[in-house]
Amino acid sequence: MLYLAEVQKQKGGLLSGGAKTELKLLACQRTDQNWSTVSEEVIAAEDASKLNDGALVLAELNPNRQVQRIQEAGRPLVNILQNFSRQLEKFKLKEDEIDQWKQSLTFQAQELNRREMDMEVRSEQLQQLEDEVQQLEEQKQEVDTSRQEIERLQAEVERNRQELEGAWEHLRGEQRRLEERQADFQPGTVLDEEQSRVMSELLDRLSSRVAPTETVREHLHLAFELVEKQQETLTPHWQKLEEQKSAIAQQQEEVERLSQTFSDRQNALQEAQNSLVQQTAQLQINTADLTSKQEYARIIKEQLRSAEELYQQMHSLAATSGDVVLGQQADVEALEKMPLEELQKIVQDLEHKLEIDASFVHDQEQELKYKQEAIEELQTKLNNASDHDHINLELELTDEKDLYQMLNSSLVGQRRNMLQHQKFLKQHQAVMLRRQGHTVTEEESNNKINLEPILLQIETQRQQYSQEIQKLEREIDQIRSGVELNQGMIDNQTHDLDEKRQELKAIEENLLSLRRTTAELSGRVNLYQEALQPIQDSLDGLRQKLQGIGESLDQFQETGDSQVQAIAQLRHILQGLMPQPELLAS
C-alpha cells in the first residue's frame, strides 16, 4: 500500500553509531483519487538515509509494514493537486450548470403562476361579461315590451285623433249648414220645437265626442320614466365600456413599449454575438500561436536532450577510458606528501561515499524500471479501455510519463557524478598502492585527451538551449494566460448570451401574451359595444316616438279646446233662435 511519509533523521550516540533514519506516515492512498490521514506511525527506513531530513516521500509498504520502495513525493503531489484542481473546476462547472437550471426553473415557475393568474382573471372577466350580456338581454326584452306598450298608446292616440278630426269635420259641416240657414232666416226668426231639439242633440253629441287626454298623458309619463330607467341601467355599462377602451389603450402602449424593448434587446444580442465571434477568432489566433511556440519549444527541448545525451556520452567515455582527462583531478603531489594513514582514511571515505552513490543510483534505476513497467501496463489498459475510462487513463499515463522523464533526467546527473567520484577514487587508490609498495601501471599523461573544452562548449550550448526554453516557456505561459483569459471571456460571454436569449425569449412570450390579451379584450369590447348599441338605439328611437306622441297630444289638446269653444259659440247662437230657453238648458 502507498503512503505519504516524512523523512526523520535522528543522530546516534557514541555507542549506537551513525544517524538513524525513519519514516513518519502521514496519509494512505485508498484509491487513485482518494487519500485519508493515518495515525502518525513511525517505521524504520534505512533506504531513505540519503534523503534530507523533513523531505516528503511516497513509500510503498508490504503487509508486514516493511518499506519496499521509496520515491520523492514532489512530482506526485503536484499531480495530485492538479487532479484535485481539475475536479474542482469540473465541480464548479456542474454547480454553475445547476444554478442555471435552478434559475431557469424558477423563472418558468413564476411565468406559469403568472399565466395561471391571468387565466383566472380572464375567466372571471368572461363570466362577468356573460352575466352583463344576460342582464342586457333582459333589459332588451323590457325595452321591447315598453316599445309595444308605447306603440299601442300611439295607435290609441292616433285613433282618438282621427275620431276627433271626424267629429270636428262634422261640426264644421253643421256649422256651415247652420250659417246657411241663419242666412235664410230673417231677423227675429226662431226655430220651431223640432229644430231646436235636433240642434240640442247635435251639440250634446259633439260635447261628448271631446276625448279626455289625462289618461294618455299618464301612460306617456310612465313610458318616459321606463325609458329613463332603462337609460340609467345602460349608462354604467357605457362607462365600463369606456374604462375597458382606456385599458386597451394602455395595454396597446405597453405592447409598443415592450416591442421597443424587444427590438433593443435583439440589437444588443446581435452585438454580443458579433463580439463573441471576434473573441473566438482571436482565441483561434492565440491558440495557433501557442501551438507554434509549443512546437518550437519541443524542438529546442529535443536539441537540449541531444546535447545532454552527448554530454553524458562524453562523461561515460571519460569514465571508461583511461586516456581521457575529465572533471576533478587528484593532486598527486599533495597525496604523495601527506601521511599514509591520512591517505588511507581519505580513500576509505571516498569508497564509502561511492558506495552510497552507487546504491542510490541502483535504487533510482530500479524505480525507473518500475516506472517503465507501470507505463507499459497503463498503455495496455488504455488500448483496451472503454470510452468512459479512456480520459482518466490518458491523464494517468501522462503523469507517469512525466514522472519517468523527471526521474530519468535526475538519474543522468547522478550517474555522471558517480563516474567522476569513481575516477577520483581510482587516482587516490593508485597513489596509496604505490606508496604501500605495490606495483601500479602508470599512464602517460601526455597521451591523455582533455575533453574539458568540448564539454565546456556542450555546456554552453546547453545553457543557451535552457535559456531559450525558459524564454519560450515564459512566452508560452503568457500566451496560455491570454488564451485562458480569452476562453474565460468567451465562456462568460456565452453564458451572458444564453441569459440574454432566455430573457429575450421571455420578453417575446410576454409580448405575444400581451398582444393576445389585448386582441381578446378588444374583441370583448367590440362584442360588448355591439350588444349595447342596438339597445341604446332602441331607447333613443322610443324617446323620439314618445316625444312625437307628446307633441301630438298637445296638438290634440289644443284641438279639443278649440272644439269646446266652438260648441260654446254655437250654444250662444242658438240661444237667440230657440223659443224655449229650457231646451238650451237641456
Coordinates of C-alpha atoms in Angstrom, one line a residue:
M1 CA 0.0 0.0 0.0
L2 CA 1.2 3.5 -0.8
Y3 CA 1.8 6.1 2.0
L4 CA 2.8 9.7 2.1
A5 CA 5.6 10.0 4.7
E6 CA 8.1 12.5 6.1
V7 CA 11.8 11.6 6.5
Q8 CA 13.1 11.9 10.0
K9 CA 16.8 11.5 10.9
Q10 CA 18.0 11.1 14.4
K11 CA 21.6 11.5 15.3
G12 CA 23.0 8.4 17.0
G13 CA 25.2 8.5 20.2
L14 CA 28.7 7.4 20.6
L15 CA 27.7 3.8 21.2
S16 CA 24.9 3.4 18.7
G17 CA 26.9 4.6 15.7
G18 CA 25.6 6.7 12.9
A19 CA 22.3 8.5 12.3
K20 CA 19.0 6.6 12.3
T21 CA 16.6 7.2 9.5
E22 CA 12.8 6.7 9.9
L23 CA 9.6 7.5 8.0
K24 CA 6.7 9.2 9.7
L25 CA 3.5 8.1 7.9
L26 CA 1.1 10.9 7.2
A27 CA -1.5 9.7 4.8
C28 CA -2.6 6.5 3.0
Q29 CA -3.9 6.1 -0.6
R30 CA -7.2 4.3 -0.6
T31 CA -8.0 4.7 -4.4
D32 CA -6.4 6.5 -7.3
Q33 CA -8.0 9.8 -6.2
N34 CA -8.8 9.2 -2.5
W35 CA -6.3 9.8 0.3
S36 CA -7.0 9.6 4.0
T37 CA -5.0 10.5 7.1
V38 CA -3.5 7.8 9.3
S39 CA -2.2 7.7 12.8
E40 CA 1.3 9.2 13.0
E41 CA 3.2 5.9 12.9
V42 CA 7.0 5.8 12.6
I43 CA 8.8 3.0 10.8
A44 CA 12.5 2.4 10.1
A45 CA 13.7 3.1 6.6
E46 CA 17.5 3.0 6.1
D47 CA 16.9 3.3 2.3
A48 CA 15.9 6.9 3.0
S49 CA 19.2 7.8 4.6
K50 CA 20.4 9.6 1.5
L51 CA 17.4 11.9 1.6
N52 CA 17.3 15.2 3.6
D53 CA 15.6 15.4 7.0
G54 CA 11.9 16.6 6.6
A55 CA 11.6 15.5 3.0
L56 CA 8.3 14.2 1.8
V57 CA 8.3 10.8 0.1
L58 CA 5.9 8.2 -1.2
A59 CA 6.7 4.8 0.4
E60 CA 5.2 1.5 -0.6
L61 CA 4.8 -0.9 2.3
N62 CA 4.1 -4.6 2.2
P63 CA 1.6 -6.2 4.6
N64 CA 4.4 -6.7 7.2
R65 CA 4.8 -2.9 7.3
Q66 CA 8.2 -3.1 5.6
V67 CA 9.4 -0.5 3.1
Q68 CA 9.5 -1.9 -0.4
R69 CA 10.1 1.2 -2.5
I70 CA 10.6 4.9 -1.8
Q71 CA 10.3 7.9 -4.2
E72 CA 10.3 11.6 -3.7
A73 CA 6.8 13.0 -3.3
G74 CA 7.2 16.3 -5.1
R75 CA 6.1 15.5 -8.5
P76 CA 3.3 13.1 -7.5
L77 CA 1.9 15.7 -5.1
V78 CA 1.9 18.2 -7.9
N79 CA -0.1 15.7 -10.0
I80 CA -2.5 15.0 -7.2
L81 CA -3.0 18.8 -6.7
Q82 CA -3.5 19.2 -10.5
N83 CA -6.1 16.4 -10.5
F84 CA -7.8 18.0 -7.5
S85 CA -7.8 21.3 -9.3
R86 CA -9.4 19.6 -12.4
Q87 CA -12.0 18.0 -10.2
L88 CA -12.7 21.4 -8.5
E89 CA -13.1 23.0 -12.0
K90 CA -15.5 20.3 -13.1
F91 CA -17.4 20.6 -9.9
K92 CA -17.7 24.4 -10.3
L93 CA -18.9 23.9 -13.9
K94 CA -21.5 21.5 -12.6
E95 CA -22.5 23.9 -9.9
D96 CA -22.8 26.7 -12.4
E97 CA -24.9 24.5 -14.7
I98 CA -27.2 23.5 -11.7
D99 CA -27.6 27.2 -10.8
Q100 CA -28.6 28.0 -14.4
W101 CA -31.1 25.2 -14.3
K102 CA -32.4 26.4 -11.0
Q103 CA -32.8 30.0 -12.3
S104 CA -34.5 28.7 -15.4
L105 CA -36.9 26.5 -13.4
T106 CA -37.7 29.4 -11.1
F107 CA -38.4 31.7 -14.0
Q108 CA -40.6 29.1 -15.6
A109 CA -42.5 28.5 -12.4
Q110 CA -43.0 32.3 -11.9
E111 CA -44.1 32.6 -15.5
L112 CA -46.5 29.6 -15.1
N113 CA -48.0 31.2 -12.0
R114 CA -48.4 34.5 -13.7
R115 CA -50.2 32.8 -16.6
E116 CA -52.5 30.9 -14.3
M117 CA -53.4 34.1 -12.5
D118 CA -54.1 35.8 -15.9
M119 CA -56.3 32.9 -16.9
E120 CA -58.2 33.1 -13.7
V121 CA -58.7 36.9 -14.1
R122 CA -59.8 36.4 -17.7
S123 CA -62.2 33.7 -16.7
E124 CA -63.7 36.0 -14.1
Q125 CA -64.0 38.8 -16.6
L126 CA -65.6 36.5 -19.1
Q127 CA -68.1 35.3 -16.5
Q128 CA -68.9 38.9 -15.6
L129 CA -69.4 39.8 -19.3
E130 CA -71.7 36.8 -19.7
D131 CA -73.7 38.0 -16.7
E132 CA -73.8 41.5 -18.1
V133 CA -74.9 40.3 -21.5
Q134 CA -77.7 38.3 -19.8
Q135 CA -78.8 41.4 -18.0
L136 CA -78.7 43.3 -21.2
E137 CA -80.9 40.7 -22.9
E138 CA -83.4 41.0 -20.1
Q139 CA -83.3 44.8 -20.4
K140 CA -83.7 44.4 -24.1
Q141 CA -86.9 42.4 -23.5
E142 CA -88.2 45.0 -21.2
V143 CA -87.4 47.7 -23.8
D144 CA -89.3 45.6 -26.4
T145 CA -92.3 45.3 -24.0
S146 CA -92.2 49.1 -23.5
R147 CA -91.9 49.7 -27.2
Q148 CA -95.1 47.5 -27.7
E149 CA -96.9 49.4 -25.0
I150 CA -95.9 52.8 -26.5
E151 CA -96.9 51.6 -30.0
R152 CA -100.3 50.6 -28.5
L153 CA -100.7 54.0 -26.9
Q154 CA -99.6 55.7 -30.1
A155 CA -102.2 53.7 -32.0
E156 CA -104.9 54.7 -29.5
V157 CA -103.9 58.3 -29.6
E158 CA -104.0 58.1 -33.4
R159 CA -107.4 56.5 -33.4
N160 CA -108.7 59.2 -31.0
R161 CA -107.2 61.9 -33.1
Q162 CA -108.9 60.5 -36.2
E163 CA -112.3 60.3 -34.4
L164 CA -111.7 63.9 -33.1
E165 CA -110.9 65.1 -36.6
G166 CA -114.1 63.3 -37.9
A167 CA -116.2 64.9 -35.2
W168 CA -114.5 68.2 -35.8
E169 CA -115.3 67.9 -39.6
H170 CA -118.9 67.0 -38.8
L171 CA -119.1 70.1 -36.5
R172 CA -117.8 72.3 -39.3
G173 CA -120.4 70.9 -41.7
E174 CA -123.2 71.5 -39.1
Q175 CA -121.8 75.0 -38.5
R176 CA -121.8 75.7 -42.2
R177 CA -125.4 74.4 -42.6
L178 CA -126.4 76.5 -39.6
E179 CA -124.8 79.5 -41.1
E180 CA -126.7 78.9 -44.4
R181 CA -129.9 78.5 -42.5
Q182 CA -129.2 81.6 -40.5
A183 CA -128.7 83.5 -43.7
D184 CA -132.1 82.3 -44.9
F185 CA -133.8 83.3 -41.8
Q186 CA -134.9 86.8 -41.3
P187 CA -134.0 88.7 -38.2
G188 CA -136.2 87.7 -35.4
T189 CA -137.0 84.3 -36.7
V190 CA -136.9 81.5 -34.3
L191 CA -136.6 77.8 -34.6
D192 CA -139.5 75.6 -34.1
E193 CA -139.6 72.9 -31.4
E194 CA -138.3 70.1 -33.6
Q195 CA -135.4 72.1 -35.0
S196 CA -134.4 73.2 -31.5
R197 CA -134.4 69.6 -30.3
V198 CA -132.3 68.4 -33.2
M199 CA -129.8 71.2 -32.7
S200 CA -129.5 70.5 -29.0
E201 CA -128.9 66.8 -29.6
L202 CA -126.2 67.7 -32.1
L203 CA -124.5 69.9 -29.6
D204 CA -124.7 67.3 -26.9
R205 CA -123.2 64.7 -29.2
L206 CA -120.3 67.0 -30.2
S207 CA -119.7 67.7 -26.5
S208 CA -119.5 64.0 -25.7
R209 CA -117.0 63.4 -28.5
V210 CA -114.3 65.6 -26.9
A211 CA -111.9 62.9 -25.7
P212 CA -110.0 63.4 -22.3
T213 CA -106.2 63.4 -22.5
E214 CA -105.3 62.9 -18.8
T215 CA -105.1 59.1 -19.1
V216 CA -103.0 59.2 -22.2
R217 CA -100.6 61.7 -20.5
E218 CA -100.3 59.4 -17.5
H219 CA -99.3 56.4 -19.8
L220 CA -97.0 58.7 -21.7
H221 CA -95.3 59.8 -18.5
L222 CA -94.9 56.2 -17.3
A223 CA -93.4 55.3 -20.7
F224 CA -90.9 58.2 -20.3
E225 CA -90.0 57.0 -16.8
L226 CA -89.4 53.5 -18.1
V227 CA -87.1 54.8 -20.9
E228 CA -85.1 56.8 -18.4
K229 CA -84.9 53.9 -16.1
Q230 CA -83.5 51.8 -19.0
Q231 CA -81.1 54.6 -19.8
E232 CA -79.9 54.6 -16.2
T233 CA -79.2 50.9 -16.4
L234 CA -77.3 51.3 -19.6
T235 CA -75.2 54.3 -18.5
P236 CA -72.9 52.2 -16.2
H237 CA -72.3 49.7 -19.0
W238 CA -71.3 52.6 -21.3
Q239 CA -68.9 53.9 -18.6
K240 CA -67.5 50.4 -18.1
L241 CA -67.1 50.2 -21.9
E242 CA -65.1 53.4 -21.9
E243 CA -62.9 52.1 -19.0
Q244 CA -62.2 49.0 -20.9
K245 CA -61.3 51.1 -24.0
S246 CA -58.9 53.1 -21.9
A247 CA -57.4 49.8 -20.5
I248 CA -57.0 48.6 -24.1
A249 CA -55.2 51.9 -25.0
Q250 CA -52.9 51.4 -22.0
Q251 CA -52.2 47.8 -23.0
Q252 CA -51.5 48.9 -26.5
E253 CA -49.0 51.4 -25.2
E254 CA -47.4 48.6 -23.1
V255 CA -47.3 46.5 -26.2
E256 CA -45.5 49.2 -28.1
R257 CA -43.1 49.8 -25.2
L258 CA -42.4 46.0 -24.9
S259 CA -41.9 45.8 -28.7
Q260 CA -39.3 48.6 -28.5
T261 CA -37.6 46.7 -25.6
F262 CA -37.7 43.5 -27.6
S263 CA -36.1 45.3 -30.6
D264 CA -33.4 46.9 -28.4
R265 CA -32.6 43.5 -26.7
Q266 CA -32.4 41.9 -30.2
N267 CA -29.8 44.5 -31.3
A268 CA -27.9 44.0 -28.0
L269 CA -27.9 40.2 -28.6
Q270 CA -26.7 40.7 -32.1
E271 CA -23.8 42.9 -30.9
A272 CA -22.9 40.4 -28.2
Q273 CA -22.9 37.6 -30.9
N274 CA -20.6 39.7 -33.1
S275 CA -18.3 40.4 -30.2
L276 CA -18.3 36.6 -29.4
V277 CA -17.3 35.8 -33.0
Q278 CA -14.4 38.3 -32.7
Q279 CA -13.3 36.9 -29.4
T280 CA -13.5 33.3 -30.9
A281 CA -11.4 34.4 -33.9
Q282 CA -8.8 36.0 -31.5
L283 CA -8.8 32.8 -29.4
Q284 CA -8.1 30.7 -32.5
I285 CA -5.2 33.0 -33.5
N286 CA -3.7 32.9 -30.0
T287 CA -4.2 29.1 -29.9
A288 CA -2.4 28.7 -33.2
D289 CA 0.4 31.0 -31.9
L290 CA 0.6 28.9 -28.7
T291 CA 0.8 25.7 -30.7
S292 CA 3.6 27.0 -32.8
K293 CA 5.5 28.2 -29.7
Q294 CA 5.0 24.8 -28.1
E295 CA 6.2 23.0 -31.2
Y296 CA 9.3 25.3 -31.3
A297 CA 9.9 24.6 -27.6
R298 CA 9.6 20.9 -28.2
I299 CA 12.3 21.1 -30.9
I300 CA 14.6 23.1 -28.6
K301 CA 14.0 20.5 -25.8
E302 CA 14.9 17.8 -28.3
Q303 CA 18.1 19.6 -29.1
L304 CA 18.8 20.1 -25.4
R305 CA 18.1 16.4 -24.8
S306 CA 20.6 15.5 -27.6
A307 CA 23.2 17.9 -26.0
E308 CA 22.6 16.2 -22.6
E309 CA 23.0 12.8 -24.2
L310 CA 26.2 13.9 -25.9
Y311 CA 27.4 15.3 -22.6
Q312 CA 26.6 12.1 -20.8
Q313 CA 28.3 10.0 -23.5
M314 CA 31.4 12.2 -23.2
H315 CA 31.4 11.6 -19.4
S316 CA 30.9 7.9 -19.9
L317 CA 33.8 7.8 -22.4
A318 CA 35.9 9.7 -19.8
A319 CA 34.9 7.3 -17.1
T320 CA 35.6 4.1 -19.1
S321 CA 38.7 5.2 -20.9
G322 CA 42.0 5.9 -19.2
D323 CA 43.2 8.1 -22.0
V324 CA 40.6 10.8 -21.3
V325 CA 41.0 13.5 -18.7
L326 CA 37.7 14.9 -17.3
G327 CA 36.5 16.6 -14.2
Q328 CA 38.2 16.9 -10.9
Q329 CA 41.8 15.6 -10.8
A330 CA 43.6 14.5 -7.8
D331 CA 46.5 16.5 -6.5
V332 CA 49.1 13.7 -6.8
E333 CA 51.9 15.8 -5.3
A334 CA 49.9 16.6 -2.2
L335 CA 48.8 13.0 -1.8
E336 CA 52.5 11.9 -2.0
K337 CA 53.4 14.3 0.8
M338 CA 50.5 13.6 3.3
P339 CA 50.8 10.8 5.9
L340 CA 49.8 7.4 4.6
E341 CA 47.3 6.9 7.4
E342 CA 45.5 10.1 6.4
L343 CA 45.6 9.0 2.7
Q344 CA 44.1 5.7 3.7
K345 CA 41.3 7.5 5.7
I346 CA 40.5 9.7 2.6
V347 CA 40.4 6.6 0.4
Q348 CA 38.0 4.9 2.8
D349 CA 35.8 7.9 2.9
L350 CA 35.7 8.1 -0.9
E351 CA 34.9 4.4 -1.1
H352 CA 32.1 4.8 1.4
K353 CA 30.7 7.8 -0.5
L354 CA 31.0 6.0 -3.8
E355 CA 29.1 3.0 -2.3
I356 CA 26.3 5.3 -1.2
D357 CA 26.1 6.9 -4.6
A358 CA 26.1 3.6 -6.3
S359 CA 23.4 2.3 -4.0
F360 CA 21.3 5.4 -4.7
V361 CA 21.8 5.2 -8.4
H362 CA 20.8 1.5 -8.3
D363 CA 17.6 2.3 -6.4
Q364 CA 16.8 5.1 -8.8
E365 CA 17.4 2.7 -11.8
Q366 CA 15.1 0.2 -10.1
E367 CA 12.5 3.0 -9.7
L368 CA 13.0 3.9 -13.3
K369 CA 12.4 0.3 -14.3
Y370 CA 9.2 0.2 -12.2
K371 CA 8.0 3.4 -13.9
Q372 CA 8.6 1.9 -17.3
E373 CA 6.7 -1.2 -16.3
A374 CA 3.8 0.9 -15.0
I375 CA 3.8 3.0 -18.2
E376 CA 3.6 -0.2 -20.3
E377 CA 0.8 -1.6 -18.1
L378 CA -1.2 1.7 -18.4
Q379 CA -0.6 1.7 -22.2
T380 CA -2.1 -1.8 -22.3
K381 CA -5.1 -0.8 -20.2
L382 CA -5.5 2.3 -22.4
N383 CA -5.6 0.2 -25.6
N384 CA -8.3 -2.0 -24.1
A385 CA -10.2 0.7 -22.1
S386 CA -13.8 1.9 -22.8
D387 CA -14.7 5.4 -23.7
H388 CA -15.7 6.1 -20.1
D389 CA -12.3 5.3 -18.7
H390 CA -10.2 6.5 -21.6
I391 CA -9.7 10.1 -20.4
N392 CA -8.7 9.1 -16.9
L393 CA -6.2 6.6 -18.2
E394 CA -4.7 9.1 -20.6
L395 CA -4.2 11.6 -17.7
E396 CA -2.7 8.9 -15.5
L397 CA -0.4 7.8 -18.4
T398 CA 0.7 11.4 -19.0
D399 CA 1.5 11.8 -15.3
E400 CA 3.5 8.6 -15.2
K401 CA 5.5 9.6 -18.3
D402 CA 6.3 13.0 -16.7
L403 CA 7.5 11.3 -13.6
Y404 CA 9.6 8.9 -15.7
Q405 CA 11.1 11.8 -17.6
M406 CA 11.9 13.7 -14.4
L407 CA 13.4 10.6 -12.7
N408 CA 15.5 9.8 -15.8
S409 CA 16.8 13.4 -16.0
S410 CA 17.9 13.4 -12.4
L411 CA 19.5 10.0 -12.9
V412 CA 21.7 11.3 -15.7
G413 CA 23.4 13.7 -13.4
Q414 CA 23.7 11.2 -10.6
R415 CA 25.4 8.6 -12.9
R416 CA 27.8 11.3 -14.1
N417 CA 28.7 12.3 -10.6
M418 CA 29.1 8.6 -9.6
L419 CA 31.5 8.1 -12.5
Q420 CA 33.5 11.2 -11.6
H421 CA 33.8 10.0 -8.0
Q422 CA 34.8 6.6 -9.2
K423 CA 37.6 8.0 -11.3
F424 CA 38.7 10.4 -8.5
L425 CA 38.8 7.3 -6.1
K426 CA 41.0 5.4 -8.6
Q427 CA 43.5 8.2 -8.6
H428 CA 43.7 8.2 -4.8
Q429 CA 43.9 4.4 -4.8
A430 CA 46.8 4.4 -7.3
V431 CA 48.8 6.8 -5.2
M432 CA 48.0 4.8 -2.0
L433 CA 49.0 1.5 -3.6
R434 CA 52.2 2.9 -4.9
R435 CA 53.2 4.3 -1.5
Q436 CA 52.4 0.9 0.0
G437 CA 54.9 -0.7 -2.3
H438 CA 52.5 -2.3 -4.8
T439 CA 53.2 -2.1 -8.5
V440 CA 50.9 0.3 -10.3
T441 CA 50.8 0.7 -14.1
E442 CA 51.5 4.4 -14.8
E443 CA 49.6 6.0 -17.6
E444 CA 51.3 8.7 -19.6
S445 CA 49.5 11.9 -19.1
N446 CA 50.9 13.3 -22.3
N447 CA 48.8 10.7 -24.3
K448 CA 45.6 11.6 -22.5
I449 CA 42.8 13.5 -24.2
N450 CA 41.4 16.5 -22.4
L451 CA 37.6 16.7 -23.1
E452 CA 37.0 19.7 -20.9
P453 CA 36.9 22.3 -23.8
I454 CA 34.4 20.1 -25.7
L455 CA 32.3 19.6 -22.6
L456 CA 32.5 23.3 -21.9
Q457 CA 31.2 24.0 -25.4
I458 CA 28.5 21.5 -25.0
E459 CA 27.6 23.0 -21.6
T460 CA 27.5 26.5 -23.1
Q461 CA 25.2 25.2 -25.8
R462 CA 23.0 23.5 -23.2
Q463 CA 22.8 26.8 -21.3
Q464 CA 21.7 28.6 -24.4
Y465 CA 19.1 26.0 -25.1
S466 CA 17.9 26.2 -21.5
Q467 CA 17.7 30.0 -21.7
E468 CA 15.8 29.7 -25.0
I469 CA 13.5 27.2 -23.4
Q470 CA 12.9 29.4 -20.4
K471 CA 12.2 32.3 -22.7
L472 CA 9.8 30.2 -24.8
E473 CA 8.1 28.9 -21.6
R474 CA 7.6 32.4 -20.4
E475 CA 6.1 33.4 -23.7
I476 CA 4.0 30.2 -23.7
D477 CA 2.8 31.0 -20.2
Q478 CA 1.8 34.5 -21.3
I479 CA 0.1 33.2 -24.4
R480 CA -1.6 30.5 -22.4
S481 CA -2.7 33.0 -19.8
G482 CA -4.1 35.1 -22.7
V483 CA -5.8 32.0 -24.1
E484 CA -7.3 31.2 -20.8
L485 CA -8.4 34.8 -20.3
N486 CA -9.9 34.8 -23.8
Q487 CA -11.5 31.4 -23.1
G488 CA -12.9 32.8 -19.8
M489 CA -14.2 35.8 -21.6
I490 CA -15.8 33.6 -24.2
D491 CA -17.3 31.4 -21.6
N492 CA -18.7 34.5 -19.8
Q493 CA -20.0 35.9 -23.0
T494 CA -21.5 32.6 -23.9
H495 CA -23.2 32.5 -20.5
D496 CA -24.4 36.1 -20.9
L497 CA -25.7 35.2 -24.4
D498 CA -27.6 32.3 -23.0
E499 CA -29.1 34.6 -20.4
K500 CA -29.9 37.2 -23.0
R501 CA -31.5 34.6 -25.2
Q502 CA -33.6 33.4 -22.3
E503 CA -34.6 36.9 -21.4
L504 CA -35.4 37.7 -25.0
K505 CA -37.5 34.6 -25.2
A506 CA -39.3 35.6 -22.0
I507 CA -39.9 39.1 -23.4
E508 CA -41.2 37.6 -26.7
E509 CA -43.5 35.3 -24.8
N510 CA -44.8 38.2 -22.7
L511 CA -45.2 40.3 -25.8
L512 CA -47.2 37.6 -27.6
S513 CA -49.3 37.0 -24.5
L514 CA -49.9 40.8 -24.1
R515 CA -50.9 41.1 -27.8
R516 CA -53.2 38.1 -27.5
T517 CA -54.7 39.5 -24.3
T518 CA -55.2 42.9 -26.0
A519 CA -56.8 41.3 -29.0
E520 CA -59.1 39.2 -26.8
L521 CA -60.0 42.3 -24.8
S522 CA -60.6 44.3 -28.0
G523 CA -62.9 41.5 -29.2
R524 CA -64.9 41.5 -26.0
V525 CA -65.2 45.3 -26.0
N526 CA -66.4 45.2 -29.6
L527 CA -68.9 42.5 -28.7
Y528 CA -70.0 44.5 -25.7
Q529 CA -70.5 47.6 -27.8
E530 CA -72.3 45.6 -30.4
A531 CA -74.7 44.4 -27.7
L532 CA -75.2 47.8 -26.1
Q533 CA -75.6 49.9 -29.3
P534 CA -78.8 48.3 -30.6
I535 CA -80.4 48.7 -27.1
Q536 CA -79.3 52.3 -27.0
D537 CA -80.6 52.9 -30.5
S538 CA -83.9 51.4 -29.5
L539 CA -84.2 53.6 -26.4
D540 CA -83.3 56.7 -28.5
G541 CA -86.0 55.7 -31.0
L542 CA -88.5 55.2 -28.2
R543 CA -87.7 58.5 -26.7
Q544 CA -88.2 60.3 -30.1
K545 CA -91.5 58.5 -30.6
L546 CA -92.7 59.4 -27.1
Q547 CA -91.7 63.0 -27.8
G548 CA -93.7 62.9 -31.0
I549 CA -96.7 61.4 -29.2
G550 CA -96.4 64.2 -26.6
E551 CA -96.3 66.8 -29.3
S552 CA -99.4 65.2 -31.0
L553 CA -101.1 65.0 -27.6
D554 CA -100.5 68.8 -27.2
Q555 CA -102.0 69.4 -30.6
F556 CA -104.9 67.2 -29.7
Q557 CA -105.4 69.1 -26.5
E558 CA -105.4 72.4 -28.5
T559 CA -107.9 70.9 -31.0
G560 CA -110.2 69.8 -28.1
D561 CA -110.1 73.2 -26.5
S562 CA -111.0 74.8 -29.9
Q563 CA -113.9 72.3 -30.2
V564 CA -115.2 73.3 -26.8
Q565 CA -115.0 77.0 -27.6
A566 CA -116.8 76.3 -31.0
I567 CA -119.6 74.4 -29.2
A568 CA -120.0 77.3 -26.7
Q569 CA -120.3 79.7 -29.5
L570 CA -122.9 77.6 -31.2
R571 CA -124.9 77.3 -28.0
H572 CA -124.8 81.1 -27.7
I573 CA -126.1 81.5 -31.3
L574 CA -128.9 79.0 -30.7
Q575 CA -130.0 81.0 -27.6
G576 CA -131.4 83.6 -30.0
L577 CA -133.1 81.2 -32.3
M578 CA -134.7 78.9 -29.8
P579 CA -138.2 79.9 -28.5
Q580 CA -138.0 77.9 -25.3
P581 CA -135.0 78.5 -23.0
E582 CA -135.4 75.2 -21.2
L583 CA -134.3 73.4 -24.4
L584 CA -131.0 75.2 -24.3
A585 CA -130.6 74.1 -20.7
S586 CA -131.1 70.5 -21.6

